[in-house]
Amino acid sequence: MSASNHASAFVPPATDADGRKNLVGLSREELEAEMLAVGLEKFRARQLWHWIYHRGSTDFAEMTTLAKPVREKLADLYIVARPTVVKDLKSADGTRKWLLRMPDGQEVESVHIPEEDRGTLCVSSQVGCTLTCRFCHTGTQRLVRNLDSAEIVAQVMLARDMLGEWPAPPDGRMLSNIVMMGMGEPLFNYDNVAKALKIVMDGDGISISKRRITLSTSGVVPMMERCGEELNVNLAVSLHAVTDELRDIIMPINRKYPLRDLMEACRNYPGLSNARRITFEYVMLKGINDTPADARALVKLLEGIPAKINLIPFNEWPGAPYERSTARAIQVFGDIVNNAGYASPVRTPRGEDIMAACGQLKSASLRLTAAERAAIANVIAEKDAALAS
């Protein structure tokens, strides 16, 4: 399925069970149009924007800069909704994972990763995933639907609720960075992702700079240029292999957008410079892609692209077909890449004890039965066939 018809095939359902429209996820222009449509002044949209995105308010009664009759009218017609927190898991290393239920009952996961000088929220863009990357547990699930802009923005807002960050604290945020690296392929839900990120970046609201936002793609080549031109956020590319032969196997999207096309799209990514490098993600799979020869081939493949390579020790999940590379293999690989002039940090696995590490989202903690393994194999076969069509 192509990027252009993917969004129309998986349109999110309406999320308001009570007939009231959710104001979260509307653009400024849409919010102004809503106010005019119900007989309110256009400037009410600006007031609402401040309360919703700067103050984090979900109750119109709290919005005291609006007259009481206006607040009552808004409460009759609209809601400011958050997902329901089904699980709130905390790792020994401080990582926190939320299982979130949307109004239609579908669930996604978001992960907050605290660090000494920042805090990063990993945000999902789809329920399930259309891709079948063999090392990723999310890829073993069918794509149910896209998240809409409200559901994407609400993940950020809920995290700030849970971290007590309304309005932004003066001494630095616990949520300072966003990575679109959760469940789903963001560029297969580009319109909703872009709309949500523009709200997140708005200086009068959540106000997270585009330089602190990274969008990760498995290589949806036709959408990459548009993403750079319209959002100009940091780009991360899930690479994981240096030949088409291997990437075809572990990342079947490569059959549609092979390495030659992907590398060309990376070289042409708007705003690319030595100061704004592309991050290439490379999961280390024991005996699969972790040899010194692979490292040298990676250096050659990236020639001429301002880049950083994140080496990711494989995070196992129930039924996973691979093992993590040895520490020695990762070190040798990283030394070769680093000596060639590319920064190649090894990502420290975070949240493994709560299945919150890369590639583990929406996963079970139990050993799979034969029937479950067969079901996963059927899902993968179906998605591979759809990707090839």
mmCIF file with all atom_site columns, N, CA and C in Angstrom, residues 83-105:
data_model
loop_
_atom_site.group_PDB
_atom_site.id
_atom_site.type_symbol
_atom_site.label_atom_id
_atom_site.label_alt_id
_atom_site.label_comp_id
_atom_site.label_asym_id
_atom_site.label_entity_id
_atom_site.label_seq_id
_atom_site.pdbx_PDB_ins_code
_atom_site.Cartn_x
_atom_site.Cartn_y
_atom_site.Cartn_z
_atom_site.occupancy
_atom_site.B_iso_or_equiv
_atom_site.pdbx_formal_charge
_atom_site.auth_seq_id
_atom_site.auth_comp_id
_atom_site.auth_asym_id
_atom_site.auth_atom_id
_atom_site.pdbx_PDB_model_num
ATOM 1  N N  . PRO A 1 83  ? -6.556  10.606 26.802 1.00 0.00 ? 83  PRO A N  1
ATOM 2  C CA . PRO A 1 83  ? -6.779  9.155  26.829 1.00 0.00 ? 83  PRO A CA 1
ATOM 3  C C  . PRO A 1 83  ? -6.892  8.679  28.276 1.00 0.00 ? 83  PRO A C  1
ATOM 4  N N  . THR A 1 84  ? -7.402  7.476  28.442 1.00 0.00 ? 84  THR A N  1
ATOM 5  C CA . THR A 1 84  ? -7.475  6.853  29.768 1.00 0.00 ? 84  THR A CA 1
ATOM 6  C C  . THR A 1 84  ? -6.194  6.071  30.015 1.00 0.00 ? 84  THR A C  1
ATOM 7  N N  . VAL A 1 85  ? -5.595  6.261  31.186 1.00 0.00 ? 85  VAL A N  1
ATOM 8  C CA . VAL A 1 85  ? -4.393  5.512  31.536 1.00 0.00 ? 85  VAL A CA 1
ATOM 9  C C  . VAL A 1 85  ? -4.815  4.143  32.065 1.00 0.00 ? 85  VAL A C  1
ATOM 10 N N  . VAL A 1 86  ? -4.491  3.103  31.290 1.00 0.00 ? 86  VAL A N  1
ATOM 11 C CA . VAL A 1 86  ? -4.828  1.742  31.691 1.00 0.00 ? 86  VAL A CA 1
ATOM 12 C C  . VAL A 1 86  ? -3.737  1.174  32.603 1.00 0.00 ? 86  VAL A C  1
ATOM 13 N N  . LYS A 1 87  ? -2.491  1.432  32.254 1.00 0.00 ? 87  LYS A N  1
ATOM 14 C CA . LYS A 1 87  ? -1.360  1.001  33.072 1.00 0.00 ? 87  LYS A CA 1
ATOM 15 C C  . LYS A 1 87  ? -0.336  2.117  33.133 1.00 0.00 ? 87  LYS A C  1
ATOM 16 N N  . ASP A 1 88  ? 0.280   2.274  34.274 1.00 0.00 ? 88  ASP A N  1
ATOM 17 C CA . ASP A 1 88  ? 1.363   3.235  34.480 1.00 0.00 ? 88  ASP A CA 1
ATOM 18 C C  . ASP A 1 88  ? 2.517   2.451  35.099 1.00 0.00 ? 88  ASP A C  1
ATOM 19 N N  . LEU A 1 89  ? 3.471   2.066  34.259 1.00 0.00 ? 89  LEU A N  1
ATOM 20 C CA . LEU A 1 89  ? 4.566   1.205  34.699 1.00 0.00 ? 89  LEU A CA 1
ATOM 21 C C  . LEU A 1 89  ? 5.840   2.013  34.867 1.00 0.00 ? 89  LEU A C  1
ATOM 22 N N  . LYS A 1 90  ? 6.566   1.749  35.937 1.00 0.00 ? 90  LYS A N  1
ATOM 23 C CA . LYS A 1 90  ? 7.805   2.464  36.216 1.00 0.00 ? 90  LYS A CA 1
ATOM 24 C C  . LYS A 1 90  ? 8.962   1.480  36.277 1.00 0.00 ? 90  LYS A C  1
ATOM 25 N N  . SER A 1 91  ? 9.998   1.784  35.519 1.00 0.00 ? 91  SER A N  1
ATOM 26 C CA . SER A 1 91  ? 11.184  0.930  35.476 1.00 0.00 ? 91  SER A CA 1
ATOM 27 C C  . SER A 1 91  ? 12.139  1.296  36.605 1.00 0.00 ? 91  SER A C  1
ATOM 28 N N  . ALA A 1 92  ? 13.014  0.351  36.931 1.00 0.00 ? 92  ALA A N  1
ATOM 29 C CA . ALA A 1 92  ? 14.040  0.606  37.934 1.00 0.00 ? 92  ALA A CA 1
ATOM 30 C C  . ALA A 1 92  ? 14.971  1.726  37.504 1.00 0.00 ? 92  ALA A C  1
ATOM 31 N N  . ASP A 1 93  ? 15.098  1.969  36.185 1.00 0.00 ? 93  ASP A N  1
ATOM 32 C CA . ASP A 1 93  ? 16.003  3.022  35.704 1.00 0.00 ? 93  ASP A CA 1
ATOM 33 C C  . ASP A 1 93  ? 15.295  4.371  35.542 1.00 0.00 ? 93  ASP A C  1
ATOM 34 N N  . GLY A 1 94  ? 14.039  4.455  35.966 1.00 0.00 ? 94  GLY A N  1
ATOM 35 C CA . GLY A 1 94  ? 13.296  5.713  35.897 1.00 0.00 ? 94  GLY A CA 1
ATOM 36 C C  . GLY A 1 94  ? 12.400  5.854  34.685 1.00 0.00 ? 94  GLY A C  1
ATOM 37 N N  . THR A 1 95  ? 12.567  4.980  33.710 1.00 0.00 ? 95  THR A N  1
ATOM 38 C CA . THR A 1 95  ? 11.697  5.009  32.535 1.00 0.00 ? 95  THR A CA 1
ATOM 39 C C  . THR A 1 95  ? 10.257  4.715  32.959 1.00 0.00 ? 95  THR A C  1
ATOM 40 N N  . ARG A 1 96  ? 9.331   5.374  32.289 1.00 0.00 ? 96  ARG A N  1
ATOM 41 C CA . ARG A 1 96  ? 7.924   5.232  32.631 1.00 0.00 ? 96  ARG A CA 1
ATOM 42 C C  . ARG A 1 96  ? 7.126   4.949  31.362 1.00 0.00 ? 96  ARG A C  1
ATOM 43 N N  . LYS A 1 97  ? 6.286   3.931  31.406 1.00 0.00 ? 97  LYS A N  1
ATOM 44 C CA . LYS A 1 97  ? 5.483   3.561  30.237 1.00 0.00 ? 97  LYS A CA 1
ATOM 45 C C  . LYS A 1 97  ? 4.007   3.620  30.595 1.00 0.00 ? 97  LYS A C  1
ATOM 46 N N  . TRP A 1 98  ? 3.251   4.295  29.713 1.00 0.00 ? 98  TRP A N  1
ATOM 47 C CA . TRP A 1 98  ? 1.801   4.390  29.898 1.00 0.00 ? 98  TRP A CA 1
ATOM 48 C C  . TRP A 1 98  ? 1.094   3.624  28.789 1.00 0.00 ? 98  TRP A C  1
ATOM 49 N N  . LEU A 1 99  ? 0.203   2.735  29.180 1.00 0.00 ? 99  LEU A N  1
ATOM 50 C CA . LEU A 1 99  ? -0.713  2.107  28.233 1.00 0.00 ? 99  LEU A CA 1
ATOM 51 C C  . LEU A 1 99  ? -1.972  2.958  28.231 1.00 0.00 ? 99  LEU A C  1
ATOM 52 N N  . LEU A 1 100 ? -2.296  3.504  27.062 1.00 0.00 ? 100 LEU A N  1
ATOM 53 C CA . LEU A 1 100 ? -3.367  4.491  26.960 1.00 0.00 ? 100 LEU A CA 1
ATOM 54 C C  . LEU A 1 100 ? -4.520  3.939  26.134 1.00 0.00 ? 100 LEU A C  1
ATOM 55 N N  . ARG A 1 101 ? -5.722  4.128  26.641 1.00 0.00 ? 101 ARG A N  1
ATOM 56 C CA . ARG A 1 101 ? -6.923  3.686  25.921 1.00 0.00 ? 101 ARG A CA 1
ATOM 57 C C  . ARG A 1 101 ? -7.637  4.888  25.332 1.00 0.00 ? 101 ARG A C  1
ATOM 58 N N  . MET A 1 102 ? -7.896  4.819  24.030 1.00 0.00 ? 102 MET A N  1
ATOM 59 C CA . MET A 1 102 ? -8.610  5.878  23.340 1.00 0.00 ? 102 MET A CA 1
ATOM 60 C C  . MET A 1 102 ? -10.121 5.681  23.495 1.00 0.00 ? 102 MET A C  1
ATOM 61 N N  . PRO A 1 103 ? -10.923 6.699  23.177 1.00 0.00 ? 103 PRO A N  1
ATOM 62 C CA . PRO A 1 103 ? -12.367 6.591  23.406 1.00 0.00 ? 103 PRO A CA 1
ATOM 63 C C  . PRO A 1 103 ? -13.038 5.411  22.719 1.00 0.00 ? 103 PRO A C  1
ATOM 64 N N  . ASP A 1 104 ? -12.487 4.915  21.605 1.00 0.00 ? 104 ASP A N  1
ATOM 65 C CA . ASP A 1 104 ? -13.097 3.767  20.925 1.00 0.00 ? 104 ASP A CA 1
ATOM 66 C C  . ASP A 1 104 ? -12.581 2.433  21.455 1.00 0.00 ? 104 ASP A C  1
ATOM 67 N N  . GLY A 1 105 ? -11.762 2.494  22.526 1.00 0.00 ? 105 GLY A N  1
ATOM 68 C CA . GLY A 1 105 ? -11.268 1.275  23.132 1.00 0.00 ? 105 GLY A CA 1
ATOM 69 C C  . GLY A 1 105 ? -9.911  0.806  22.643 1.00 0.00 ? 105 GLY A C  1
#
